[in-house]
Amino acid sequence: MTGKNTQNTEAQPQENPQSSWARWKEEKESSIRNMKLSWYLFRKSPTSMLGAVIVGIFLIMAMIGPMIVPFPEDATGTVHIERKLTAPNSTHLFGTDELGRDIYTRVVLGTRISLQIGLIIILVAMGIGVPLGVTAGYLGGPFGELIMRITDMFLSIPGRIFALAVVGAMGPGMTNCMIALSIVWWPGYVRLVQGRTLAVREESFIEAARSVGAKKWRIIFNHILPNCSSVIIVKASMDMGMAILAAAGLGFIGLGAQPPMPEWGVMISEGRNFLPEWWWYATFPGLAIFTTVLGFNLLGDGLRDILDPQSRG
């Protein structure tokens, strides 16, 4: 009996380059449409645009502040007794303090300090909270429970009191202030990201990734984190203003940045002793804090409406 093993080799279907190009083009066009729609929704809101303008001015001042101030040496311990407590005028737009230093110069240069403080606090809090939140939400198990119980323990302590305790133990100073506030801020990111991860991990595309044998860490980085990014961005944008306000509060009571550093909280603390007669001393740093916090809050609200519409009331 003559039998031949005939092998029917099926040619592997190769993807047509034209179809691949068409799909890439379609995805790009869809992405552009989504960006245009987001920008349209954002600029439809006057408050969101106002927040964006305020934050933009804040960032520009932080970058070019030293180049636009009239008396850059007044950011240090320079003393000009002959012009102390001068009222606002054409030379000193915000007046001068008890040492004759130009308050406008110190407020503008304090913008960079406030930006630095806020960014470091939020980045450190995200660096701790986001990985722990994703781990607790996706992997779960005893380790996830341990993460959440530690998080709950930190959340049960009032944040300002805990920050005061940490700074009191470590000593006053801007660095210790940022460390203390970072410790206070990270649990909020754990709770937020853990909740978002619990919702995303039940989606069909996650099940599909598991079914084809994708590893856990690949699923986390390629699927979980991108779907958590919107809520993280919204929270970070709103937390920036609150972190600046918290740092200014610690500076106000002498536990944050120390004189002669032109930090807004320190300037208000020094200027309160001269109220109400020399009102400009504390008023302009206070307005700087108010405007900056307002800008970040308005911007955060606008980003929330675009990136996380489910959270709208």
PDB file of C-alpha atoms in Angstrom:
ATOM      1  CA  MET A   1       0.000   0.000   0.000  1.00  0.00           C
ATOM      2  CA  THR A   2       1.462   3.197  -1.054  1.00  0.00           C
ATOM      3  CA  GLY A   3       0.499   5.998   1.193  1.00  0.00           C
ATOM      4  CA  LYS A   4       1.929   9.427   1.135  1.00  0.00           C
ATOM      5  CA  ASN A   5       1.687  11.861   3.943  1.00  0.00           C
ATOM      6  CA  THR A   6       0.321  14.854   2.271  1.00  0.00           C
ATOM      7  CA  GLN A   7       0.784  17.918   4.379  1.00  0.00           C
ATOM      8  CA  ASN A   8      -1.602  20.693   3.636  1.00  0.00           C
ATOM      9  CA  THR A   9       0.356  23.666   4.695  1.00  0.00           C
ATOM     10  CA  GLU A  10      -1.849  26.608   5.124  1.00  0.00           C
ATOM     11  CA  ALA A  11      -0.200  29.855   4.427  1.00  0.00           C
ATOM     12  CA  GLN A  12      -0.272  32.184   7.383  1.00  0.00           C
ATOM     13  CA  PRO A  13      -2.426  35.165   6.583  1.00  0.00           C
ATOM     14  CA  GLN A  14      -0.249  38.170   6.317  1.00  0.00           C
ATOM     15  CA  GLU A  15      -1.591  41.531   7.209  1.00  0.00           C
ATOM     16  CA  ASN A  16      -2.046  43.771   4.254  1.00  0.00           C
ATOM     17  CA  PRO A  17       0.205  46.839   4.642  1.00  0.00           C
ATOM     18  CA  GLN A  18      -2.551  48.994   3.234  1.00  0.00           C
ATOM     19  CA  SER A  19      -5.050  47.778   5.850  1.00  0.00           C
ATOM     20  CA  SER A  20      -2.474  48.324   8.608  1.00  0.00           C
ATOM     21  CA  TRP A  21      -1.866  51.851   7.352  1.00  0.00           C
ATOM     22  CA  ALA A  22      -5.618  52.474   7.158  1.00  0.00           C
ATOM     23  CA  ARG A  23      -6.146  51.273  10.727  1.00  0.00           C
ATOM     24  CA  TRP A  24      -3.295  53.447  12.024  1.00  0.00           C
ATOM     25  CA  LYS A  25      -4.712  56.418  10.130  1.00  0.00           C
ATOM     26  CA  GLU A  26      -8.179  55.769  11.544  1.00  0.00           C
ATOM     27  CA  GLU A  27      -6.820  55.577  15.111  1.00  0.00           C
ATOM     28  CA  LYS A  28      -4.900  58.803  14.605  1.00  0.00           C
ATOM     29  CA  GLU A  29      -7.961  60.589  13.257  1.00  0.00           C
ATOM     30  CA  SER A  30     -10.028  59.309  16.172  1.00  0.00           C
ATOM     31  CA  SER A  31      -7.416  60.584  18.616  1.00  0.00           C
ATOM     32  CA  ILE A  32      -7.424  64.004  16.937  1.00  0.00           C
ATOM     33  CA  ARG A  33     -11.230  64.131  17.074  1.00  0.00           C
ATOM     34  CA  ASN A  34     -11.174  63.295  20.787  1.00  0.00           C
ATOM     35  CA  MET A  35      -8.609  66.013  21.443  1.00  0.00           C
ATOM     36  CA  LYS A  36     -10.670  68.568  19.538  1.00  0.00           C
ATOM     37  CA  LEU A  37     -13.797  67.554  21.437  1.00  0.00           C
ATOM     38  CA  SER A  38     -11.953  67.831  24.776  1.00  0.00           C
ATOM     39  CA  TRP A  39     -10.639  71.272  23.884  1.00  0.00           C
ATOM     40  CA  TYR A  40     -14.119  72.355  22.784  1.00  0.00           C
ATOM     41  CA  LEU A  41     -15.650  71.177  26.077  1.00  0.00           C
ATOM     42  CA  PHE A  42     -12.874  72.822  28.056  1.00  0.00           C
ATOM     43  CA  ARG A  43     -13.103  76.245  26.421  1.00  0.00           C
ATOM     44  CA  LYS A  44     -16.890  76.176  26.699  1.00  0.00           C
ATOM     45  CA  SER A  45     -16.441  76.588  30.451  1.00  0.00           C
ATOM     46  CA  PRO A  46     -15.415  80.156  31.408  1.00  0.00           C
ATOM     47  CA  THR A  47     -14.273  79.041  34.866  1.00  0.00           C
ATOM     48  CA  SER A  48     -12.011  76.344  33.400  1.00  0.00           C
ATOM     49  CA  MET A  49     -10.457  78.844  31.015  1.00  0.00           C
ATOM     50  CA  LEU A  50      -9.965  81.293  33.881  1.00  0.00           C
ATOM     51  CA  GLY A  51      -8.220  78.570  35.873  1.00  0.00           C
ATOM     52  CA  ALA A  52      -5.990  77.715  32.921  1.00  0.00           C
ATOM     53  CA  VAL A  53      -5.034  81.382  32.474  1.00  0.00           C
ATOM     54  CA  ILE A  54      -4.220  81.796  36.182  1.00  0.00           C
ATOM     55  CA  VAL A  55      -2.127  78.616  36.249  1.00  0.00           C
ATOM     56  CA  GLY A  56      -0.385  79.671  33.033  1.00  0.00           C
ATOM     57  CA  ILE A  57       0.557  83.040  34.541  1.00  0.00           C
ATOM     58  CA  PHE A  58       1.752  81.261  37.693  1.00  0.00           C
ATOM     59  CA  LEU A  59       4.008  78.957  35.651  1.00  0.00           C
ATOM     60  CA  ILE A  60       5.383  81.816  33.540  1.00  0.00           C
ATOM     61  CA  MET A  61       6.186  83.844  36.644  1.00  0.00           C
ATOM     62  CA  ALA A  62       7.938  80.834  38.163  1.00  0.00           C
ATOM     63  CA  MET A  63      10.095  80.439  35.055  1.00  0.00           C
ATOM     64  CA  ILE A  64      11.001  84.056  34.273  1.00  0.00           C
ATOM     65  CA  GLY A  65      10.498  85.666  37.695  1.00  0.00           C
ATOM     66  CA  PRO A  66      14.162  86.552  38.338  1.00  0.00           C
ATOM     67  CA  MET A  67      14.320  88.347  34.975  1.00  0.00           C
ATOM     68  CA  ILE A  68      11.315  90.638  35.505  1.00  0.00           C
ATOM     69  CA  VAL A  69      11.711  91.773  39.118  1.00  0.00           C
ATOM     70  CA  PRO A  70      13.236  95.217  39.779  1.00  0.00           C
ATOM     71  CA  PHE A  71      15.164  94.322  42.954  1.00  0.00           C
ATOM     72  CA  PRO A  72      16.328  90.671  42.783  1.00  0.00           C
ATOM     73  CA  GLU A  73      18.689  91.164  45.728  1.00  0.00           C
ATOM     74  CA  ASP A  74      15.649  91.731  47.975  1.00  0.00           C
ATOM     75  CA  ALA A  75      14.946  87.980  47.910  1.00  0.00           C
ATOM     76  CA  THR A  76      17.777  87.566  50.417  1.00  0.00           C
ATOM     77  CA  GLY A  77      18.584  89.320  53.648  1.00  0.00           C
ATOM     78  CA  THR A  78      19.254  92.706  52.058  1.00  0.00           C
ATOM     79  CA  VAL A  79      18.329  95.680  54.267  1.00  0.00           C
ATOM     80  CA  HIS A  80      17.212  99.134  53.034  1.00  0.00           C
ATOM     81  CA  ILE A  81      16.157 100.974  56.158  1.00  0.00           C
ATOM     82  CA  GLU A  82      15.743 104.259  54.291  1.00  0.00           C
ATOM     83  CA  ARG A  83      12.718 102.885  52.398  1.00  0.00           C
ATOM     84  CA  LYS A  84      11.113 100.625  54.993  1.00  0.00           C
ATOM     85  CA  LEU A  85       7.313 100.247  55.001  1.00  0.00           C
ATOM     86  CA  THR A  86       6.865 102.397  51.919  1.00  0.00           C
ATOM     87  CA  ALA A  87       3.322 102.369  50.556  1.00  0.00           C
ATOM     88  CA  PRO A  88       2.713 100.987  47.033  1.00  0.00           C
ATOM     89  CA  ASN A  89       3.922 103.415  44.351  1.00  0.00           C
ATOM     90  CA  SER A  90       5.324 103.406  40.847  1.00  0.00           C
ATOM     91  CA  THR A  91       8.734 102.184  42.045  1.00  0.00           C
ATOM     92  CA  HIS A  92       7.515  99.627  44.568  1.00  0.00           C
ATOM     93  CA  LEU A  93       4.258  98.283  43.137  1.00  0.00           C
ATOM     94  CA  PHE A  94       3.393  96.306  46.289  1.00  0.00           C
ATOM     95  CA  GLY A  95       5.231  98.552  48.752  1.00  0.00           C
ATOM     96  CA  THR A  96       8.131  97.515  50.974  1.00  0.00           C
ATOM     97  CA  ASP A  97       8.488  95.578  54.225  1.00  0.00           C
ATOM     98  CA  GLU A  98      10.026  96.548  57.551  1.00  0.00           C
ATOM     99  CA  LEU A  99      13.527  96.012  56.146  1.00  0.00           C
ATOM    100  CA  GLY A 100      12.865  98.062  53.026  1.00  0.00           C
ATOM    101  CA  ARG A 101      12.706  95.036  50.706  1.00  0.00           C
ATOM    102  CA  ASP A 102      10.455  95.274  47.666  1.00  0.00           C
ATOM    103  CA  ILE A 103       7.361  93.121  48.281  1.00  0.00           C
ATOM    104  CA  TYR A 104       6.550  92.783  44.568  1.00  0.00           C
ATOM    105  CA  THR A 105       9.989  91.250  44.003  1.00  0.00           C
ATOM    106  CA  ARG A 106       9.564  88.856  46.908  1.00  0.00           C
ATOM    107  CA  VAL A 107       6.047  87.798  45.869  1.00  0.00           C
ATOM    108  CA  VAL A 108       7.137  87.094  42.281  1.00  0.00           C
ATOM    109  CA  LEU A 109      10.232  85.156  43.335  1.00  0.00           C
ATOM    110  CA  GLY A 110       8.127  83.277  45.879  1.00  0.00           C
ATOM    111  CA  THR A 111       6.172  81.836  42.943  1.00  0.00           C
ATOM    112  CA  ARG A 112       9.054  79.542  42.024  1.00  0.00           C
ATOM    113  CA  ILE A 113       9.397  78.377  45.623  1.00  0.00           C
ATOM    114  CA  SER A 114       5.688  77.597  45.835  1.00  0.00           C
ATOM    115  CA  LEU A 115       5.778  75.708  42.515  1.00  0.00           C
ATOM    116  CA  GLN A 116       8.762  73.703  43.681  1.00  0.00           C
ATOM    117  CA  ILE A 117       7.067  72.820  46.963  1.00  0.00           C
ATOM    118  CA  GLY A 118       3.794  71.829  45.304  1.00  0.00           C
ATOM    119  CA  LEU A 119       5.418  69.734  42.570  1.00  0.00           C
ATOM    120  CA  ILE A 120       7.681  67.819  44.931  1.00  0.00           C
ATOM    121  CA  ILE A 121       4.845  67.048  47.347  1.00  0.00           C
ATOM    122  CA  ILE A 122       2.523  65.801  44.584  1.00  0.00           C
ATOM    123  CA  LEU A 123       5.204  63.823  42.721  1.00  0.00           C
ATOM    124  CA  VAL A 124       6.400  62.070  45.873  1.00  0.00           C
ATOM    125  CA  ALA A 125       2.810  61.330  46.932  1.00  0.00           C
ATOM    126  CA  MET A 126       2.026  59.909  43.475  1.00  0.00           C
ATOM    127  CA  GLY A 127       5.263  57.928  43.417  1.00  0.00           C
ATOM    128  CA  ILE A 128       4.256  56.205  46.652  1.00  0.00           C
ATOM    129  CA  GLY A 129       0.481  56.065  46.319  1.00  0.00           C
ATOM    130  CA  VAL A 130      -0.048  55.021  42.685  1.00  0.00           C
ATOM    131  CA  PRO A 131       2.068  51.810  42.737  1.00  0.00           C
ATOM    132  CA  LEU A 132       0.607  50.776  46.088  1.00  0.00           C
ATOM    133  CA  GLY A 133      -2.946  51.479  44.887  1.00  0.00           C
ATOM    134  CA  VAL A 134      -2.512  49.469  41.685  1.00  0.00           C
ATOM    135  CA  THR A 135      -0.913  46.600  43.590  1.00  0.00           C
ATOM    136  CA  ALA A 136      -3.660  46.499  46.194  1.00  0.00           C
ATOM    137  CA  GLY A 137      -6.431  46.783  43.595  1.00  0.00           C
ATOM    138  CA  TYR A 138      -5.210  44.291  40.997  1.00  0.00           C
ATOM    139  CA  LEU A 139      -3.195  41.721  42.910  1.00  0.00           C
ATOM    140  CA  GLY A 140      -5.283  41.842  46.080  1.00  0.00           C
ATOM    141  CA  GLY A 141      -4.715  39.039  48.551  1.00  0.00           C
ATOM    142  CA  PRO A 142      -3.102  39.421  51.970  1.00  0.00           C
ATOM    143  CA  PHE A 143      -0.544  41.904  50.651  1.00  0.00           C
ATOM    144  CA  GLY A 144      -3.261  44.073  49.177  1.00  0.00           C
ATOM    145  CA  GLU A 145      -5.206  43.969  52.427  1.00  0.00           C
ATOM    146  CA  LEU A 146      -2.083  44.973  54.342  1.00  0.00           C
ATOM    147  CA  ILE A 147      -1.568  47.981  52.048  1.00  0.00           C
ATOM    148  CA  MET A 148      -5.146  49.148  52.510  1.00  0.00           C
ATOM    149  CA  ARG A 149      -5.129  48.726  56.286  1.00  0.00           C
ATOM    150  CA  ILE A 150      -1.936  50.799  56.543  1.00  0.00           C
ATOM    151  CA  THR A 151      -3.544  53.381  54.245  1.00  0.00           C
ATOM    152  CA  ASP A 152      -6.653  53.479  56.429  1.00  0.00           C
ATOM    153  CA  MET A 153      -4.472  54.007  59.466  1.00  0.00           C
ATOM    154  CA  PHE A 154      -2.845  57.063  57.867  1.00  0.00           C
ATOM    155  CA  LEU A 155      -6.197  58.389  56.637  1.00  0.00           C
ATOM    156  CA  SER A 156      -7.661  58.145  60.135  1.00  0.00           C
ATOM    157  CA  ILE A 157      -5.192  60.770  61.378  1.00  0.00           C
ATOM    158  CA  PRO A 158      -6.047  64.412  60.524  1.00  0.00           C
ATOM    159  CA  GLY A 159      -3.578  65.438  57.855  1.00  0.00           C
ATOM    160  CA  ARG A 160      -2.609  68.852  59.222  1.00  0.00           C
ATOM    161  CA  ILE A 161      -2.055  67.495  62.726  1.00  0.00           C
ATOM    162  CA  PHE A 162       0.054  64.632  61.393  1.00  0.00           C
ATOM    163  CA  ALA A 163       2.146  67.059  59.297  1.00  0.00           C
ATOM    164  CA  LEU A 164       2.666  69.275  62.352  1.00  0.00           C
ATOM    165  CA  ALA A 165       3.825  66.258  64.340  1.00  0.00           C
ATOM    166  CA  VAL A 166       6.284  65.178  61.646  1.00  0.00           C
ATOM    167  CA  VAL A 167       7.746  68.675  61.189  1.00  0.00           C
ATOM    168  CA  GLY A 168       7.891  69.136  64.959  1.00  0.00           C
ATOM    169  CA  ALA A 169       9.897  65.922  65.257  1.00  0.00           C
ATOM    170  CA  MET A 170      12.229  66.654  62.326  1.00  0.00           C
ATOM    171  CA  GLY A 171      12.613  70.379  62.894  1.00  0.00           C
ATOM    172  CA  PRO A 172      11.414  73.420  60.892  1.00  0.00           C
ATOM    173  CA  GLY A 173      12.555  73.970  57.329  1.00  0.00           C
ATOM    174  CA  MET A 174      11.288  73.751  53.760  1.00  0.00           C
ATOM    175  CA  THR A 175      12.694  70.269  53.135  1.00  0.00           C
ATOM    176  CA  ASN A 176      11.143  68.824  56.278  1.00  0.00           C
ATOM    177  CA  CYS A 177       7.891  70.587  55.400  1.00  0.00           C
ATOM    178  CA  MET A 178       7.785  68.886  52.002  1.00  0.00           C
ATOM    179  CA  ILE A 179       8.587  65.485  53.548  1.00  0.00           C
ATOM    180  CA  ALA A 180       5.826  65.872  56.107  1.00  0.00           C
ATOM    181  CA  LEU A 181       3.205  66.918  53.558  1.00  0.00           C
ATOM    182  CA  SER A 182       4.221  64.121  51.170  1.00  0.00           C
ATOM    183  CA  ILE A 183       3.621  61.623  53.966  1.00  0.00           C
ATOM    184  CA  VAL A 184       0.191  63.160  54.500  1.00  0.00           C
ATOM    185  CA  TRP A 185      -0.751  63.142  50.792  1.00  0.00           C
ATOM    186  CA  TRP A 186       0.117  59.651  49.513  1.00  0.00           C
ATOM    187  CA  PRO A 187      -2.761  57.702  51.170  1.00  0.00           C
ATOM    188  CA  GLY A 188      -5.308  59.632  49.109  1.00  0.00           C
ATOM    189  CA  TYR A 189      -3.720  58.349  45.898  1.00  0.00           C
ATOM    190  CA  VAL A 190      -3.698  54.775  47.188  1.00  0.00           C
ATOM    191  CA  ARG A 191      -7.419  54.877  47.928  1.00  0.00           C
ATOM    192  CA  LEU A 192      -8.264  56.568  44.604  1.00  0.00           C
ATOM    193  CA  VAL A 193      -6.167  54.275  42.398  1.00  0.00           C
ATOM    194  CA  GLN A 194      -7.207  51.127  44.257  1.00  0.00           C
ATOM    195  CA  GLY A 195     -10.875  51.911  43.686  1.00  0.00           C
ATOM    196  CA  ARG A 196     -10.308  52.678  40.019  1.00  0.00           C
ATOM    197  CA  THR A 197      -8.260  49.499  39.552  1.00  0.00           C
ATOM    198  CA  LEU A 198     -10.976  47.348  41.119  1.00  0.00           C
ATOM    199  CA  ALA A 199     -13.429  48.695  38.527  1.00  0.00           C
ATOM    200  CA  VAL A 200     -11.087  48.383  35.532  1.00  0.00           C
ATOM    201  CA  ARG A 201      -9.862  44.864  36.251  1.00  0.00           C
ATOM    202  CA  GLU A 202     -13.360  43.459  35.646  1.00  0.00           C
ATOM    203  CA  GLU A 203     -13.573  44.920  32.141  1.00  0.00           C
ATOM    204  CA  SER A 204     -13.692  42.601  29.139  1.00  0.00           C
ATOM    205  CA  PHE A 205     -10.375  43.768  27.674  1.00  0.00           C
ATOM    206  CA  ILE A 206      -8.601  42.778  30.899  1.00  0.00           C
ATOM    207  CA  GLU A 207     -10.208  39.327  30.707  1.00  0.00           C
ATOM    208  CA  ALA A 208      -9.089  39.087  27.089  1.00  0.00           C
ATOM    209  CA  ALA A 209      -5.526  39.971  28.050  1.00  0.00           C
ATOM    210  CA  ARG A 210      -5.546  37.292  30.744  1.00  0.00           C
ATOM    211  CA  SER A 211      -6.952  34.700  28.342  1.00  0.00           C
ATOM    212  CA  VAL A 212      -4.041  35.108  25.924  1.00  0.00           C
ATOM    213  CA  GLY A 213      -1.544  34.627  28.742  1.00  0.00           C
ATOM    214  CA  ALA A 214      -0.450  38.218  29.383  1.00  0.00           C
ATOM    215  CA  LYS A 215       1.558  38.553  32.557  1.00  0.00           C
ATOM    216  CA  LYS A 216       0.228  40.512  35.504  1.00  0.00           C
ATOM    217  CA  TRP A 217       2.768  43.305  35.313  1.00  0.00           C
ATOM    218  CA  ARG A 218       2.181  43.660  31.568  1.00  0.00           C
ATOM    219  CA  ILE A 219      -1.550  44.022  32.194  1.00  0.00           C
ATOM    220  CA  ILE A 220      -0.881  46.588  34.916  1.00  0.00           C
ATOM    221  CA  PHE A 221       1.404  48.782  32.819  1.00  0.00           C
ATOM    222  CA  ASN A 222      -0.370  48.407  29.461  1.00  0.00           C
ATOM    223  CA  HIS A 223      -4.007  48.390  30.563  1.00  0.00           C
ATOM    224  CA  ILE A 224      -4.602  49.274  34.213  1.00  0.00           C
ATOM    225  CA  LEU A 225      -2.408  52.367  34.588  1.00  0.00           C
ATOM    226  CA  PRO A 226      -3.522  54.048  31.320  1.00  0.00           C
ATOM    227  CA  ASN A 227      -7.140  53.691  32.453  1.00  0.00           C
ATOM    228  CA  CYS A 228      -6.283  55.215  35.850  1.00  0.00           C
ATOM    229  CA  SER A 229      -4.380  58.162  34.400  1.00  0.00           C
ATOM    230  CA  SER A 230      -7.413  60.442  34.028  1.00  0.00           C
ATOM    231  CA  VAL A 231      -8.402  60.367  37.700  1.00  0.00           C
ATOM    232  CA  ILE A 232      -4.752  60.717  38.751  1.00  0.00           C
ATOM    233  CA  ILE A 233      -4.293  63.826  36.575  1.00  0.00           C
ATOM    234  CA  VAL A 234      -7.486  65.401  37.908  1.00  0.00           C
ATOM    235  CA  LYS A 235      -6.542  64.761  41.533  1.00  0.00           C
ATOM    236  CA  ALA A 236      -2.971  66.000  41.029  1.00  0.00           C
ATOM    237  CA  SER A 237      -4.145  69.240  39.405  1.00  0.00           C
ATOM    238  CA  MET A 238      -6.490  69.988  42.295  1.00  0.00           C
ATOM    239  CA  ASP A 239      -3.967  68.883  44.922  1.00  0.00           C
ATOM    240  CA  MET A 240      -1.320  71.303  43.632  1.00  0.00           C
ATOM    241  CA  GLY A 241      -3.146  74.318  45.008  1.00  0.00           C
ATOM    242  CA  MET A 242      -3.929  72.611  48.297  1.00  0.00           C
ATOM    243  CA  ALA A 243      -0.301  71.528  48.719  1.00  0.00           C
ATOM    244  CA  ILE A 244       0.868  75.107  48.183  1.00  0.00           C
ATOM    245  CA  LEU A 245      -1.705  76.301  50.714  1.00  0.00           C
ATOM    246  CA  ALA A 246      -0.655  73.652  53.260  1.00  0.00           C
ATOM    247  CA  ALA A 247       3.029  74.559  52.873  1.00  0.00           C
ATOM    248  CA  ALA A 248       2.192  78.242  53.296  1.00  0.00           C
ATOM    249  CA  GLY A 249       0.273  77.358  56.462  1.00  0.00           C
ATOM    250  CA  LEU A 250       3.306  75.622  57.932  1.00  0.00           C
ATOM    251  CA  GLY A 251       5.464  78.581  56.920  1.00  0.00           C
ATOM    252  CA  PHE A 252       2.988  80.931  58.585  1.00  0.00           C
ATOM    253  CA  ILE A 253       3.436  79.237  61.977  1.00  0.00           C
ATOM    254  CA  GLY A 254       7.216  79.037  61.584  1.00  0.00           C
ATOM    255  CA  LEU A 255       7.550  75.331  60.730  1.00  0.00           C
ATOM    256  CA  GLY A 256       7.990  75.605  56.964  1.00  0.00           C
ATOM    257  CA  ALA A 257      10.357  77.774  54.960  1.00  0.00           C
ATOM    258  CA  GLN A 258      12.427  80.107  57.101  1.00  0.00           C
ATOM    259  CA  PRO A 259      13.214  83.825  56.698  1.00  0.00           C
ATOM    260  CA  PRO A 260      14.620  85.527  54.683  1.00  0.00           C
ATOM    261  CA  MET A 261      13.301  83.099  52.025  1.00  0.00           C
ATOM    262  CA  PRO A 262      10.493  84.849  50.079  1.00  0.00           C
ATOM    263  CA  GLU A 263       7.854  82.201  50.755  1.00  0.00           C
ATOM    264  CA  TRP A 264       4.291  83.476  50.820  1.00  0.00           C
ATOM    265  CA  GLY A 265       3.306  81.952  54.162  1.00  0.00           C
ATOM    266  CA  VAL A 266       6.404  83.393  55.848  1.00  0.00           C
ATOM    267  CA  MET A 267       5.696  86.832  54.360  1.00  0.00           C
ATOM    268  CA  ILE A 268       2.117  86.802  55.683  1.00  0.00           C
ATOM    269  CA  SER A 269       3.371  85.754  59.106  1.00  0.00           C
ATOM    270  CA  GLU A 270       5.818  88.660  59.186  1.00  0.00           C
ATOM    271  CA  GLY A 271       3.286  91.133  57.794  1.00  0.00           C
ATOM    272  CA  ARG A 272       0.478  90.365  60.250  1.00  0.00           C
ATOM    273  CA  ASN A 273       2.380  92.265  62.940  1.00  0.00           C
ATOM    274  CA  PHE A 274       1.993  95.456  60.880  1.00  0.00           C
ATOM    275  CA  LEU A 275      -1.759  95.266  60.255  1.00  0.00           C
ATOM    276  CA  PRO A 276      -3.867  97.276  59.665  1.00  0.00           C
ATOM    277  CA  GLU A 277      -1.746 100.395  59.148  1.00  0.00           C
ATOM    278  CA  TRP A 278       0.775  98.809  56.753  1.00  0.00           C
ATOM    279  CA  TRP A 279      -1.799  96.562  55.111  1.00  0.00           C
ATOM    280  CA  TRP A 280       0.152  95.872  51.908  1.00  0.00           C
ATOM    281  CA  TYR A 281       2.784  93.801  53.713  1.00  0.00           C
ATOM    282  CA  ALA A 282       0.484  90.817  54.305  1.00  0.00           C
ATOM    283  CA  THR A 283      -2.182  91.540  51.686  1.00  0.00           C
ATOM    284  CA  PHE A 284      -0.252  90.886  48.484  1.00  0.00           C
ATOM    285  CA  PRO A 285       1.294  87.540  49.528  1.00  0.00           C
ATOM    286  CA  GLY A 286      -2.177  86.516  50.710  1.00  0.00           C
ATOM    287  CA  LEU A 287      -3.690  87.445  47.347  1.00  0.00           C
ATOM    288  CA  ALA A 288      -0.969  85.431  45.608  1.00  0.00           C
ATOM    289  CA  ILE A 289      -1.904  82.329  47.591  1.00  0.00           C
ATOM    290  CA  PHE A 290      -5.622  82.890  47.053  1.00  0.00           C
ATOM    291  CA  THR A 291      -5.267  83.382  43.295  1.00  0.00           C
ATOM    292  CA  THR A 292      -2.969  80.393  42.821  1.00  0.00           C
ATOM    293  CA  VAL A 293      -5.159  77.984  44.790  1.00  0.00           C
ATOM    294  CA  LEU A 294      -8.254  79.271  42.967  1.00  0.00           C
ATOM    295  CA  GLY A 295      -6.567  78.772  39.589  1.00  0.00           C
ATOM    296  CA  PHE A 296      -5.574  75.170  40.272  1.00  0.00           C
ATOM    297  CA  ASN A 297      -9.032  74.345  41.639  1.00  0.00           C
ATOM    298  CA  LEU A 298     -10.790  75.795  38.600  1.00  0.00           C
ATOM    299  CA  LEU A 299      -8.383  74.013  36.267  1.00  0.00           C
ATOM    300  CA  GLY A 300      -8.925  70.753  38.133  1.00  0.00           C
ATOM    301  CA  ASP A 301     -12.693  71.112  37.792  1.00  0.00           C
ATOM    302  CA  GLY A 302     -12.337  71.615  34.045  1.00  0.00           C
ATOM    303  CA  LEU A 303     -10.046  68.614  33.643  1.00  0.00           C
ATOM    304  CA  ARG A 304     -12.431  66.494  35.702  1.00  0.00           C
ATOM    305  CA  ASP A 305     -15.339  67.342  33.422  1.00  0.00           C
ATOM    306  CA  ILE A 306     -13.288  66.268  30.395  1.00  0.00           C
ATOM    307  CA  LEU A 307     -11.255  63.318  31.660  1.00  0.00           C
ATOM    308  CA  ASP A 308     -13.599  61.880  34.275  1.00  0.00           C
ATOM    309  CA  PRO A 309     -17.168  62.815  33.280  1.00  0.00           C
ATOM    310  CA  GLN A 310     -18.654  60.119  35.534  1.00  0.00           C
ATOM    311  CA  SER A 311     -17.624  62.135  38.595  1.00  0.00           C
ATOM    312  CA  ARG A 312     -19.753  65.135  37.619  1.00  0.00           C
ATOM    313  CA  GLY A 313     -22.631  65.868  39.916  1.00  0.00           C
TER     314      GLY A 313
END
